[in-house]
């Protein structure tokens, strides 16, 4: 007996209904991106490892899926290297390529390679899958889609403002209540500076980013483990636990960071973004959150994260400003800022809250019953007019029993069935049945179209 097939952990199949839901997500996000002048690009699923490595920090590098070289990948490797069983070193010999970890680094590579064809500022969006060799768990997958929008070639904070408007618009259209959290890496650098641990900024941000997951005591333990002094950890407590309104937090930070030039710059940037958004009438809450650090090393300014308020799940959107990313590819001085919607987590949230509009998940709107060759030929003529009117319609391909055809319509949640027999053909009409109410009416093609659209 053949072994039952399976798929890799952390990946999923999607049924037609699930794909209809996913396309609703992608199309909603795509429509909003277009409203703000973003244009779509695509990049390959795999990149050179030299492009990916070192851009996400040590933890990110470990989560890269590496692709084994084709051909004789043992050539050029000594017996001594093989026997050493040094996985990292051998992987660097066996693998030149890897699956992309996110869409931002490939985008930076794209900008550098196509700089002569691009008009700056360049506003692009990408909706493609990414891969991470993470431990699969609820809301966390090894293969998942990101829906990114980035602006490169502009330092203006109006870009940050517009990205937050995009986030607000998208989640308002979905009907998901969210809290948009904002912080600034310059503020975090200023905090590290005033507590006397400026060189430990990465360790500090990685630790405090886990506050809502592991709690304050464990964050403090991790900071101590990284060699940060007890005195510095004590100074950090009131800062990371700061509360109040956004204006109150900014006021406190101005005092606390008064001796840090970089810290005050971060406060100034955050104040501009928050004050401008206040005049825009956002439908969702926006909060200055000093524990937000976003572990990725390439962020240099404003950082964002979005949490769903009515479902327990990780962040469903994130992003920030990165000033130095293209520099690693030989193109310095190009600032960028971007956001990424986590389509798979949004899919789960919409499912849990049952927020999909009915029309977004319905497939076929009318099924024509097939009673035989003559009836099918008549139906095909009406079917052509129905489809020309933009109505999703199909005919059952075989002249099967009526019960089987009606069961097919029910299984696909088809709202209308068109029945064509000898009497209907003599009158040049069809019998249209509403599957929800059971009501039947003899109608012309034009009347059928009007009834379905109504």
GROMACS .gro file of C-alpha atoms in nm:
model
  454
    1UNK     CA    1   0.000   0.000   0.000
    2UNK     CA    2   0.137   0.341  -0.099
    3UNK     CA    3   0.239   0.572   0.185
    4UNK     CA    4  -0.010   0.851   0.257
    5UNK     CA    5   0.125   1.178   0.110
    6UNK     CA    6   0.200   1.474   0.337
    7UNK     CA    7   0.325   1.831   0.315
    8UNK     CA    8   0.613   1.995   0.509
    9UNK     CA    9   0.534   2.123   0.859
   10UNK     CA   10   0.448   2.492   0.863
   11UNK     CA   11   0.293   2.486   0.514
   12UNK     CA   12  -0.072   2.455   0.410
   13UNK     CA   13  -0.300   2.363   0.121
   14UNK     CA   14  -0.582   2.606   0.045
   15UNK     CA   15  -0.925   2.498  -0.079
   16UNK     CA   16  -1.125   2.699  -0.338
   17UNK     CA   17  -1.320   2.871  -0.057
   18UNK     CA   18  -0.998   2.953   0.127
   19UNK     CA   19  -0.843   3.088  -0.193
   20UNK     CA   20  -1.148   3.310  -0.247
   21UNK     CA   21  -1.091   3.449   0.105
   22UNK     CA   22  -0.718   3.497   0.044
   23UNK     CA   23  -0.784   3.676  -0.285
   24UNK     CA   24  -1.025   3.906  -0.102
   25UNK     CA   25  -0.735   3.996   0.132
   26UNK     CA   26  -0.483   4.045  -0.149
   27UNK     CA   27  -0.726   4.247  -0.363
   28UNK     CA   28  -0.827   4.474  -0.073
   29UNK     CA   29  -0.462   4.551   0.011
   30UNK     CA   30  -0.373   4.591  -0.359
   31UNK     CA   31  -0.659   4.838  -0.413
   32UNK     CA   32  -0.547   5.054  -0.121
   33UNK     CA   33  -0.184   5.049  -0.239
   34UNK     CA   34  -0.300   5.171  -0.580
   35UNK     CA   35  -0.495   5.455  -0.412
   36UNK     CA   36  -0.165   5.584  -0.272
   37UNK     CA   37   0.032   5.560  -0.597
   38UNK     CA   38   0.226   5.235  -0.537
   39UNK     CA   39   0.328   5.016  -0.833
   40UNK     CA   40   0.375   4.637  -0.828
   41UNK     CA   41   0.699   4.445  -0.886
   42UNK     CA   42   0.803   4.081  -0.830
   43UNK     CA   43   1.140   3.928  -0.743
   44UNK     CA   44   1.254   3.562  -0.759
   45UNK     CA   45   1.163   3.317  -0.481
   46UNK     CA   46   1.532   3.243  -0.432
   47UNK     CA   47   1.818   3.488  -0.391
   48UNK     CA   48   2.193   3.446  -0.364
   49UNK     CA   49   2.284   3.372  -0.002
   50UNK     CA   50   2.535   3.657  -0.024
   51UNK     CA   51   2.232   3.887  -0.070
   52UNK     CA   52   2.043   3.748   0.230
   53UNK     CA   53   2.305   3.661   0.494
   54UNK     CA   54   2.388   3.920   0.757
   55UNK     CA   55   2.080   4.138   0.693
   56UNK     CA   56   1.851   3.996   0.965
   57UNK     CA   57   2.087   3.949   1.261
   58UNK     CA   58   2.219   3.616   1.391
   59UNK     CA   59   1.872   3.481   1.470
   60UNK     CA   60   1.745   3.566   1.123
   61UNK     CA   61   2.043   3.402   0.953
   62UNK     CA   62   1.963   3.074   1.131
   63UNK     CA   63   1.608   3.083   0.991
   64UNK     CA   64   1.711   3.107   0.625
   65UNK     CA   65   1.615   2.808   0.410
   66UNK     CA   66   1.927   2.726   0.210
   67UNK     CA   67   1.910   2.555  -0.130
   68UNK     CA   68   2.159   2.279  -0.203
   69UNK     CA   69   2.371   2.334  -0.514
   70UNK     CA   70   2.290   2.112  -0.811
   71UNK     CA   71   2.555   1.882  -0.957
   72UNK     CA   72   2.855   1.754  -0.761
   73UNK     CA   73   2.836   1.968  -0.449
   74UNK     CA   74   3.114   1.760  -0.285
   75UNK     CA   75   3.374   1.894  -0.529
   76UNK     CA   76   3.615   2.130  -0.359
   77UNK     CA   77   3.537   1.993  -0.011
   78UNK     CA   78   3.809   1.805   0.173
   79UNK     CA   79   3.757   1.486   0.376
   80UNK     CA   80   3.868   1.683   0.681
   81UNK     CA   81   3.589   1.938   0.629
   82UNK     CA   82   3.332   1.661   0.586
   83UNK     CA   83   3.445   1.482   0.900
   84UNK     CA   84   3.439   1.806   1.100
   85UNK     CA   85   3.053   1.792   1.081
   86UNK     CA   86   3.049   2.173   1.100
   87UNK     CA   87   2.697   2.229   0.962
   88UNK     CA   88   2.729   2.605   0.912
   89UNK     CA   89   3.063   2.579   0.733
   90UNK     CA   90   2.948   2.289   0.512
   91UNK     CA   91   2.624   2.471   0.425
   92UNK     CA   92   2.830   2.763   0.296
   93UNK     CA   93   3.008   2.520   0.061
   94UNK     CA   94   2.696   2.322  -0.041
   95UNK     CA   95   2.461   2.616  -0.086
   96UNK     CA   96   2.490   2.936  -0.288
   97UNK     CA   97   2.120   3.024  -0.290
   98UNK     CA   98   1.839   3.053  -0.035
   99UNK     CA   99   1.465   3.113  -0.024
  100UNK     CA  100   1.385   3.475   0.054
  101UNK     CA  101   1.323   3.552   0.423
  102UNK     CA  102   1.128   3.871   0.354
  103UNK     CA  103   1.057   4.105   0.064
  104UNK     CA  104   1.256   4.407   0.188
  105UNK     CA  105   1.612   4.282   0.131
  106UNK     CA  106   1.527   4.150  -0.220
  107UNK     CA  107   1.367   4.489  -0.289
  108UNK     CA  108   1.688   4.668  -0.183
  109UNK     CA  109   1.881   4.440  -0.418
  110UNK     CA  110   1.628   4.519  -0.695
  111UNK     CA  111   1.672   4.895  -0.644
  112UNK     CA  112   2.050   4.869  -0.671
  113UNK     CA  113   2.038   4.648  -0.982
  114UNK     CA  114   1.774   4.863  -1.158
  115UNK     CA  115   1.878   5.207  -1.035
  116UNK     CA  116   1.911   5.346  -1.390
  117UNK     CA  117   1.551   5.248  -1.477
  118UNK     CA  118   1.387   5.378  -1.157
  119UNK     CA  119   1.238   5.724  -1.099
  120UNK     CA  120   1.287   5.832  -0.737
  121UNK     CA  121   1.110   5.845  -0.500
  122UNK     CA  122   1.013   5.489  -0.595
  123UNK     CA  123   0.687   5.358  -0.447
  124UNK     CA  124   0.657   4.984  -0.497
  125UNK     CA  125   0.447   4.704  -0.358
  126UNK     CA  126   0.497   4.326  -0.364
  127UNK     CA  127   0.256   4.044  -0.274
  128UNK     CA  128   0.459   3.722  -0.268
  129UNK     CA  129   0.544   3.426  -0.039
  130UNK     CA  130   0.846   3.420   0.193
  131UNK     CA  131   1.004   3.131   0.387
  132UNK     CA  132   1.148   3.100   0.739
  133UNK     CA  133   1.284   2.784   0.905
  134UNK     CA  134   1.097   2.870   1.223
  135UNK     CA  135   0.919   2.638   1.467
  136UNK     CA  136   0.560   2.613   1.338
  137UNK     CA  137   0.290   2.717   1.586
  138UNK     CA  138  -0.047   2.893   1.589
  139UNK     CA  139  -0.026   3.194   1.359
  140UNK     CA  140   0.336   3.119   1.262
  141UNK     CA  141   0.416   2.934   0.942
  142UNK     CA  142   0.728   2.838   0.750
  143UNK     CA  143   0.578   2.952   0.421
  144UNK     CA  144   0.359   3.261   0.426
  145UNK     CA  145   0.269   3.562   0.216
  146UNK     CA  146   0.374   3.919   0.279
  147UNK     CA  147   0.211   4.223   0.121
  148UNK     CA  148   0.479   4.493   0.129
  149UNK     CA  149   0.477   4.859   0.035
  150UNK     CA  150   0.798   5.065   0.042
  151UNK     CA  151   0.908   5.413  -0.058
  152UNK     CA  152   1.278   5.461  -0.133
  153UNK     CA  153   1.465   5.777  -0.226
  154UNK     CA  154   1.285   6.014   0.013
  155UNK     CA  155   1.361   6.121   0.372
  156UNK     CA  156   1.021   6.287   0.419
  157UNK     CA  157   0.821   6.176   0.722
  158UNK     CA  158   0.505   6.224   0.512
  159UNK     CA  159   0.587   5.875   0.382
  160UNK     CA  160   0.550   5.735   0.735
  161UNK     CA  161   0.224   5.926   0.776
  162UNK     CA  162   0.081   5.785   0.451
  163UNK     CA  163   0.184   5.430   0.538
  164UNK     CA  164  -0.006   5.458   0.866
  165UNK     CA  165  -0.307   5.589   0.672
  166UNK     CA  166  -0.280   5.283   0.444
  167UNK     CA  167  -0.277   5.054   0.750
  168UNK     CA  168  -0.582   5.231   0.894
  169UNK     CA  169  -0.769   5.216   0.561
  170UNK     CA  170  -0.695   4.847   0.500
  171UNK     CA  171  -0.809   4.730   0.845
  172UNK     CA  172  -1.115   4.957   0.832
  173UNK     CA  173  -1.213   4.789   0.504
  174UNK     CA  174  -1.163   4.447   0.663
  175UNK     CA  175  -1.366   4.550   0.968
  176UNK     CA  176  -1.081   4.448   1.203
  177UNK     CA  177  -1.027   4.671   1.508
  178UNK     CA  178  -0.653   4.724   1.558
  179UNK     CA  179  -0.402   4.919   1.762
  180UNK     CA  180  -0.121   5.070   1.552
  181UNK     CA  181   0.193   5.079   1.765
  182UNK     CA  182   0.477   5.318   1.675
  183UNK     CA  183   0.828   5.374   1.812
  184UNK     CA  184   1.162   5.498   1.680
  185UNK     CA  185   1.500   5.324   1.679
  186UNK     CA  186   1.663   5.662   1.750
  187UNK     CA  187   1.466   5.679   2.076
  188UNK     CA  188   1.589   5.330   2.165
  189UNK     CA  189   1.948   5.431   2.078
  190UNK     CA  190   1.909   5.738   2.299
  191UNK     CA  191   1.784   5.522   2.586
  192UNK     CA  192   2.083   5.285   2.546
  193UNK     CA  193   2.310   5.590   2.547
  194UNK     CA  194   2.173   5.751   2.865
  195UNK     CA  195   2.182   5.424   3.063
  196UNK     CA  196   2.550   5.389   2.964
  197UNK     CA  197   2.512   5.086   2.732
  198UNK     CA  198   2.524   5.248   2.385
  199UNK     CA  199   2.723   4.958   2.238
  200UNK     CA  200   2.457   4.709   2.351
  201UNK     CA  201   2.169   4.864   2.152
  202UNK     CA  202   2.101   4.542   1.953
  203UNK     CA  203   2.093   4.325   2.268
  204UNK     CA  204   1.864   4.574   2.442
  205UNK     CA  205   1.618   4.600   2.150
  206UNK     CA  206   1.604   4.222   2.095
  207UNK     CA  207   1.526   4.170   2.465
  208UNK     CA  208   1.265   4.442   2.519
  209UNK     CA  209   1.089   4.346   2.194
  210UNK     CA  210   0.991   4.025   2.378
  211UNK     CA  211   0.826   4.205   2.672
  212UNK     CA  212   0.468   4.113   2.584
  213UNK     CA  213   0.570   3.750   2.514
  214UNK     CA  214   0.796   3.662   2.808
  215UNK     CA  215   0.726   3.932   3.070
  216UNK     CA  216   0.945   4.190   3.244
  217UNK     CA  217   1.138   3.951   3.472
  218UNK     CA  218   1.251   3.736   3.182
  219UNK     CA  219   1.344   4.044   2.977
  220UNK     CA  220   1.559   4.168   3.266
  221UNK     CA  221   1.719   3.823   3.299
  222UNK     CA  222   1.802   3.824   2.927
  223UNK     CA  223   1.952   4.175   2.954
  224UNK     CA  224   2.170   4.061   3.245
  225UNK     CA  225   2.274   3.753   3.047
  226UNK     CA  226   2.391   3.984   2.766
  227UNK     CA  227   2.627   4.161   3.006
  228UNK     CA  228   2.417   4.471   3.075
  229UNK     CA  229   2.482   4.604   3.426
  230UNK     CA  230   2.226   4.594   3.708
  231UNK     CA  231   2.246   4.976   3.729
  232UNK     CA  232   2.163   5.011   3.357
  233UNK     CA  233   1.876   4.761   3.385
  234UNK     CA  234   1.736   4.958   3.682
  235UNK     CA  235   1.749   5.283   3.480
  236UNK     CA  236   1.568   5.110   3.195
  237UNK     CA  237   1.262   5.001   3.399
  238UNK     CA  238   1.066   5.330   3.421
  239UNK     CA  239   1.136   5.400   3.053
  240UNK     CA  240   1.008   5.072   2.908
  241UNK     CA  241   0.707   5.075   3.145
  242UNK     CA  242   0.616   5.437   3.060
  243UNK     CA  243   0.241   5.495   3.022
  244UNK     CA  244  -0.005   5.779   2.964
  245UNK     CA  245  -0.120   5.951   2.644
  246UNK     CA  246   0.111   5.980   2.345
  247UNK     CA  247   0.166   6.350   2.424
  248UNK     CA  248   0.252   6.269   2.788
  249UNK     CA  249   0.498   5.998   2.685
  250UNK     CA  250   0.667   6.235   2.437
  251UNK     CA  251   0.689   6.504   2.708
  252UNK     CA  252   0.855   6.262   2.951
  253UNK     CA  253   1.096   6.139   2.684
  254UNK     CA  254   1.207   6.494   2.603
  255UNK     CA  255   1.318   6.529   2.967
  256UNK     CA  256   1.469   6.180   3.001
  257UNK     CA  257   1.661   6.205   2.672
  258UNK     CA  258   1.761   6.573   2.707
  259UNK     CA  259   2.133   6.483   2.693
  260UNK     CA  260   2.100   6.251   2.391
  261UNK     CA  261   2.100   6.419   2.049
  262UNK     CA  262   1.996   6.100   1.868
  263UNK     CA  263   1.723   6.027   2.124
  264UNK     CA  264   1.572   6.377   2.088
  265UNK     CA  265   1.577   6.340   1.708
  266UNK     CA  266   1.368   6.022   1.747
  267UNK     CA  267   1.123   6.204   1.974
  268UNK     CA  268   1.093   6.488   1.719
  269UNK     CA  269   1.022   6.242   1.434
  270UNK     CA  270   0.762   6.053   1.640
  271UNK     CA  271   0.594   6.378   1.743
  272UNK     CA  272   0.560   6.490   1.378
  273UNK     CA  273   0.410   6.156   1.269
  274UNK     CA  274   0.166   6.135   1.561
  275UNK     CA  275   0.058   6.502   1.542
  276UNK     CA  276   0.002   6.485   1.165
  277UNK     CA  277  -0.199   6.163   1.195
  278UNK     CA  278  -0.413   6.323   1.466
  279UNK     CA  279  -0.544   6.568   1.202
  280UNK     CA  280  -0.617   6.285   0.956
  281UNK     CA  281  -0.904   6.132   1.154
  282UNK     CA  282  -0.780   5.772   1.175
  283UNK     CA  283  -1.048   5.516   1.258
  284UNK     CA  284  -0.807   5.301   1.465
  285UNK     CA  285  -0.603   5.373   1.777
  286UNK     CA  286  -0.235   5.470   1.736
  287UNK     CA  287  -0.003   5.434   2.035
  288UNK     CA  288   0.358   5.529   2.108
  289UNK     CA  289   0.499   5.205   2.256
  290UNK     CA  290   0.858   5.216   2.384
  291UNK     CA  291   0.875   4.837   2.416
  292UNK     CA  292   0.832   4.803   2.040
  293UNK     CA  293   1.177   4.732   1.900
  294UNK     CA  294   1.131   4.504   1.595
  295UNK     CA  295   1.442   4.289   1.616
  296UNK     CA  296   1.559   4.330   1.256
  297UNK     CA  297   1.889   4.514   1.242
  298UNK     CA  298   1.820   4.732   0.939
  299UNK     CA  299   1.564   4.972   1.093
  300UNK     CA  300   1.705   5.318   1.171
  301UNK     CA  301   1.404   5.545   1.237
  302UNK     CA  302   1.030   5.504   1.289
  303UNK     CA  303   0.908   5.147   1.347
  304UNK     CA  304   0.551   5.018   1.337
  305UNK     CA  305   0.354   4.715   1.445
  306UNK     CA  306  -0.019   4.639   1.432
  307UNK     CA  307  -0.209   4.425   1.683
  308UNK     CA  308  -0.564   4.294   1.639
  309UNK     CA  309  -0.777   4.395   1.940
  310UNK     CA  310  -1.038   4.117   1.927
  311UNK     CA  311  -0.818   3.810   1.860
  312UNK     CA  312  -0.517   3.667   2.044
  313UNK     CA  313  -0.248   3.654   1.774
  314UNK     CA  314   0.094   3.807   1.707
  315UNK     CA  315   0.145   4.125   1.506
  316UNK     CA  316  -0.046   4.131   1.177
  317UNK     CA  317   0.148   4.419   1.017
  318UNK     CA  318   0.491   4.568   1.078
  319UNK     CA  319   0.756   4.789   0.924
  320UNK     CA  320   0.976   5.092   0.961
  321UNK     CA  321   1.239   5.329   0.825
  322UNK     CA  322   1.573   5.194   0.704
  323UNK     CA  323   1.843   5.439   0.595
  324UNK     CA  324   2.133   5.206   0.523
  325UNK     CA  325   1.995   4.895   0.354
  326UNK     CA  326   2.098   4.962  -0.008
  327UNK     CA  327   2.443   5.067   0.119
  328UNK     CA  328   2.540   4.703   0.172
  329UNK     CA  329   2.486   4.650  -0.201
  330UNK     CA  330   2.711   4.942  -0.298
  331UNK     CA  331   2.446   5.216  -0.323
  332UNK     CA  332   2.465   5.453  -0.027
  333UNK     CA  333   2.247   5.750   0.060
  334UNK     CA  334   1.911   5.593  -0.034
  335UNK     CA  335   1.662   5.608   0.252
  336UNK     CA  336   1.355   5.387   0.257
  337UNK     CA  337   1.048   5.319   0.468
  338UNK     CA  338   0.801   5.034   0.435
  339UNK     CA  339   0.524   4.821   0.583
  340UNK     CA  340   0.434   4.455   0.547
  341UNK     CA  341   0.087   4.306   0.596
  342UNK     CA  342   0.097   3.946   0.722
  343UNK     CA  343  -0.168   3.799   0.490
  344UNK     CA  344  -0.175   3.458   0.662
  345UNK     CA  345  -0.241   3.605   1.007
  346UNK     CA  346  -0.502   3.843   0.863
  347UNK     CA  347  -0.665   3.534   0.703
  348UNK     CA  348  -0.683   3.369   1.047
  349UNK     CA  349  -0.821   3.684   1.214
  350UNK     CA  350  -1.094   3.730   0.949
  351UNK     CA  351  -1.187   3.362   0.990
  352UNK     CA  352  -1.211   3.383   1.368
  353UNK     CA  353  -1.418   3.703   1.356
  354UNK     CA  354  -1.627   3.581   1.056
  355UNK     CA  355  -1.573   3.910   0.875
  356UNK     CA  356  -1.560   3.793   0.514
  357UNK     CA  357  -1.831   3.958   0.300
  358UNK     CA  358  -2.060   3.697   0.142
  359UNK     CA  359  -1.985   3.814  -0.212
  360UNK     CA  360  -1.610   3.773  -0.152
  361UNK     CA  361  -1.629   3.398  -0.090
  362UNK     CA  362  -1.912   3.295  -0.323
  363UNK     CA  363  -1.798   3.130  -0.645
  364UNK     CA  364  -2.052   3.035  -0.911
  365UNK     CA  365  -2.365   3.252  -0.898
  366UNK     CA  366  -2.581   3.049  -1.139
  367UNK     CA  367  -2.566   2.680  -1.229
  368UNK     CA  368  -2.749   2.566  -1.543
  369UNK     CA  369  -2.893   2.216  -1.506
  370UNK     CA  370  -2.810   1.980  -1.795
  371UNK     CA  371  -3.103   1.762  -1.913
  372UNK     CA  372  -2.946   1.656  -2.243
  373UNK     CA  373  -2.796   1.766  -2.573
  374UNK     CA  374  -3.078   1.997  -2.695
  375UNK     CA  375  -3.132   2.157  -2.354
  376UNK     CA  376  -2.757   2.208  -2.307
  377UNK     CA  377  -2.728   2.375  -2.650
  378UNK     CA  378  -3.011   2.618  -2.559
  379UNK     CA  379  -2.855   2.682  -2.216
  380UNK     CA  380  -2.515   2.761  -2.369
  381UNK     CA  381  -2.669   3.054  -2.560
  382UNK     CA  382  -2.823   3.200  -2.244
  383UNK     CA  383  -2.502   3.124  -2.051
  384UNK     CA  384  -2.298   3.335  -2.294
  385UNK     CA  385  -2.523   3.639  -2.228
  386UNK     CA  386  -2.509   3.582  -1.852
  387UNK     CA  387  -2.129   3.567  -1.850
  388UNK     CA  388  -2.107   3.872  -2.078
  389UNK     CA  389  -2.300   4.059  -1.805
  390UNK     CA  390  -2.022   3.972  -1.556
  391UNK     CA  391  -2.212   3.700  -1.370
  392UNK     CA  392  -2.016   3.390  -1.266
  393UNK     CA  393  -2.204   3.099  -1.423
  394UNK     CA  394  -2.151   2.738  -1.531
  395UNK     CA  395  -2.339   2.445  -1.680
  396UNK     CA  396  -2.319   2.095  -1.533
  397UNK     CA  397  -2.112   1.911  -1.797
  398UNK     CA  398  -2.303   1.581  -1.788
  399UNK     CA  399  -2.673   1.503  -1.823
  400UNK     CA  400  -2.675   1.340  -1.479
  401UNK     CA  401  -2.965   1.285  -1.243
  402UNK     CA  402  -3.127   1.605  -1.116
  403UNK     CA  403  -3.044   1.513  -0.755
  404UNK     CA  404  -2.671   1.490  -0.834
  405UNK     CA  405  -2.672   1.828  -1.010
  406UNK     CA  406  -2.862   1.999  -0.728
  407UNK     CA  407  -2.623   1.845  -0.472
  408UNK     CA  408  -2.335   1.995  -0.675
  409UNK     CA  409  -2.502   2.340  -0.656
  410UNK     CA  410  -2.552   2.304  -0.279
  411UNK     CA  411  -2.193   2.191  -0.221
  412UNK     CA  412  -2.067   2.505  -0.397
  413UNK     CA  413  -2.317   2.733  -0.218
  414UNK     CA  414  -2.452   2.844  -0.557
  415UNK     CA  415  -2.737   3.091  -0.491
  416UNK     CA  416  -2.930   3.031  -0.817
  417UNK     CA  417  -3.004   2.734  -1.042
  418UNK     CA  418  -3.133   2.774  -1.400
  419UNK     CA  419  -3.353   2.487  -1.525
  420UNK     CA  420  -3.417   2.441  -1.898
  421UNK     CA  421  -3.661   2.176  -2.021
  422UNK     CA  422  -3.882   2.143  -2.329
  423UNK     CA  423  -4.143   2.392  -2.203
  424UNK     CA  424  -3.879   2.655  -2.122
  425UNK     CA  425  -3.718   2.616  -2.465
  426UNK     CA  426  -4.058   2.656  -2.639
  427UNK     CA  427  -4.102   2.991  -2.460
  428UNK     CA  428  -3.736   3.095  -2.510
  429UNK     CA  429  -3.694   3.131  -2.132
  430UNK     CA  430  -3.543   2.953  -1.829
  431UNK     CA  431  -3.679   2.856  -1.488
  432UNK     CA  432  -3.469   3.039  -1.229
  433UNK     CA  433  -3.470   2.887  -0.880
  434UNK     CA  434  -3.351   3.082  -0.574
  435UNK     CA  435  -3.170   2.814  -0.370
  436UNK     CA  436  -3.215   3.002  -0.042
  437UNK     CA  437  -3.592   3.069  -0.063
  438UNK     CA  438  -3.691   2.789  -0.301
  439UNK     CA  439  -3.881   3.044  -0.515
  440UNK     CA  440  -3.897   2.966  -0.891
  441UNK     CA  441  -3.974   3.207  -1.178
  442UNK     CA  442  -3.984   3.171  -1.556
  443UNK     CA  443  -3.754   3.446  -1.686
  444UNK     CA  444  -3.583   3.571  -2.000
  445UNK     CA  445  -3.202   3.598  -2.013
  446UNK     CA  446  -3.228   3.970  -1.936
  447UNK     CA  447  -3.460   3.909  -1.640
  448UNK     CA  448  -3.228   3.635  -1.511
  449UNK     CA  449  -2.933   3.877  -1.522
  450UNK     CA  450  -3.133   4.145  -1.336
  451UNK     CA  451  -3.253   3.896  -1.070
  452UNK     CA  452  -2.903   3.761  -0.997
  453UNK     CA  453  -2.746   4.108  -0.985
  454UNK     CA  454  -3.023   4.227  -0.750
   0.00000   0.00000   0.00000
